[in-house]
Amino acid sequence: MRLLIVIFFACFTLGSNASDVVKVGIYSGIKSLGAVVTPTKGEYFVIHNTDTLFIAEDESLEVRASHSQIRLTLRGQNYLFERKVVFQINGWDCEFNLKPSGLKPRTYYDNLIIYARNNQLVYVNEVDLEKYVAGVVESEAGAYHTKEYYKVQSVISRTYALAHLQRHQKEGFHVCDKVHCQVMYGKVSYNDDILFAAYETQGQVLVDDSIELITAAFHSNCGGHTVNAETVWSKPLPYLVGVQDTFCLVMSQSHWEKDIPIGQWRDFLEKNHIELPKDSTGKTLAWFPSAKTEFYGKDSSVLRMVDVRNHFNLRSAWFAVEELEDHVHLTGRGFGHGVGLCQEGAIRMAREGIPYPDILHHYYQGVHLIDMHLIPFFREE
């Protein structure tokens, strides 16, 4: 099985576009003075200007910041480089382990670039786009789903990454490894189907009618119906419109409950000038909307449901309110902002045999699934 996997990815890698590489700021936002780098698969060259060092598999090298310089220790010998060092793969199927001081180690594919800035080290993983996508999918979606769902998430993750390649350009990389961009903890470690899914959808992205990469928003569970983009954000988008989703209703994140002290609830509403609605029993705080709604209370111009959600850190902006003796009891549906693809709905659809293009077109209305390399051609039409 391992041999088949190696042959599969060798064919894809040899046929891929050399420009399909993404630079990822890893351990992003973490202050680091030093680290240990160990090739765990294959061999690496350490390159700085005209200087080159060879590192064998399982051989460790220590790296430390020294103002604007980088000090390397290999086989008991020290080397001092200015500002930047590149760990370059010697072959196509190479991986390295990186352990910054005091932090848990992670393993990554392909190349490592280290910068010295302000007496600290900045780490950048220069990696094949599809390997990056696979790493994001495992980090964002988990390791125990069908390959068809991983294809869905691969297309979304690829589209999102390519639409945000300029986000960290001034810092020397394209995207970071945090939620700010997409979470990515390194190589795929638990399920080879994730890698297969990334390469079997190689280069596929979602674009709108203007052949612009879409905002590929997604969330955990919509509670039975997604929402328009403008419900959560300020700008409407024609492909991010609410659609019904019965698939997610049997999934783990479809319903939630939360109790909030009645004083906190009342104070929040009064500070936002909400006229407290009354139910048939005369209670002022009970509220049971008949459907998913954008606004809370009688005056639809006052308070958005999403603002209530953000203030009380609720799982979603879809809930009913029951007034009890000393607290209000919230019963809600869904988990997340509700815009775009519902992950648990898509997971269920994939389990039931629905192909990944159909799943994507259900959640993103009127979009086109095309190869990223054809975007210039379509724009010239």
JSON list of C-alpha atoms in Angstrom, two decimals, residues 215 217 226-243 294 304 306 337-340 363:
[
{"chain": "A", "resi": 215, "resn": "THR", "atom": "CA", "xyz": [-15.19, 33.82, -0.64]},
{"chain": "A", "resi": 217, "resn": "ALA", "atom": "CA", "xyz": [-16.94, 30.62, 3.72]},
{"chain": "A", "resi": 226, "resn": "THR", "atom": "CA", "xyz": [-27.68, 28.59, 5.98]},
{"chain": "A", "resi": 227, "resn": "VAL", "atom": "CA", "xyz": [-27.91, 32.40, 5.87]},
{"chain": "A", "resi": 228, "resn": "ASN", "atom": "CA", "xyz": [-27.11, 35.19, 3.42]},
{"chain": "A", "resi": 229, "resn": "ALA", "atom": "CA", "xyz": [-23.67, 36.77, 3.69]},
{"chain": "A", "resi": 230, "resn": "GLU", "atom": "CA", "xyz": [-25.10, 40.17, 4.62]},
{"chain": "A", "resi": 231, "resn": "THR", "atom": "CA", "xyz": [-26.78, 38.66, 7.66]},
{"chain": "A", "resi": 232, "resn": "VAL", "atom": "CA", "xyz": [-23.36, 38.27, 9.26]},
{"chain": "A", "resi": 233, "resn": "TRP", "atom": "CA", "xyz": [-21.15, 40.61, 7.25]},
{"chain": "A", "resi": 234, "resn": "SER", "atom": "CA", "xyz": [-21.88, 43.96, 5.62]},
{"chain": "A", "resi": 235, "resn": "LYS", "atom": "CA", "xyz": [-21.63, 42.93, 1.96]},
{"chain": "A", "resi": 236, "resn": "PRO", "atom": "CA", "xyz": [-24.08, 40.63, 0.14]},
{"chain": "A", "resi": 237, "resn": "LEU", "atom": "CA", "xyz": [-22.60, 38.07, -2.25]},
{"chain": "A", "resi": 238, "resn": "PRO", "atom": "CA", "xyz": [-24.77, 36.37, -4.89]},
{"chain": "A", "resi": 239, "resn": "TYR", "atom": "CA", "xyz": [-23.36, 32.91, -4.24]},
{"chain": "A", "resi": 240, "resn": "LEU", "atom": "CA", "xyz": [-23.58, 33.14, -0.43]},
{"chain": "A", "resi": 241, "resn": "VAL", "atom": "CA", "xyz": [-27.34, 32.94, 0.00]},
{"chain": "A", "resi": 242, "resn": "GLY", "atom": "CA", "xyz": [-29.36, 30.92, 2.48]},
{"chain": "A", "resi": 243, "resn": "VAL", "atom": "CA", "xyz": [-30.27, 27.36, 1.48]},
{"chain": "A", "resi": 294, "resn": "GLU", "atom": "CA", "xyz": [-31.89, 38.18, 11.48]},
{"chain": "A", "resi": 304, "resn": "ARG", "atom": "CA", "xyz": [-29.09, 41.78, 15.23]},
{"chain": "A", "resi": 306, "resn": "VAL", "atom": "CA", "xyz": [-25.39, 37.94, 15.44]},
{"chain": "A", "resi": 337, "resn": "HIS", "atom": "CA", "xyz": [-21.86, 31.94, 11.57]},
{"chain": "A", "resi": 338, "resn": "GLY", "atom": "CA", "xyz": [-24.09, 29.98, 9.18]},
{"chain": "A", "resi": 339, "resn": "VAL", "atom": "CA", "xyz": [-22.70, 31.43, 5.91]},
{"chain": "A", "resi": 340, "resn": "GLY", "atom": "CA", "xyz": [-21.61, 29.19, 3.03]},
{"chain": "A", "resi": 363, "resn": "TYR", "atom": "CA", "xyz": [-24.03, 25.52, -0.71]}
]
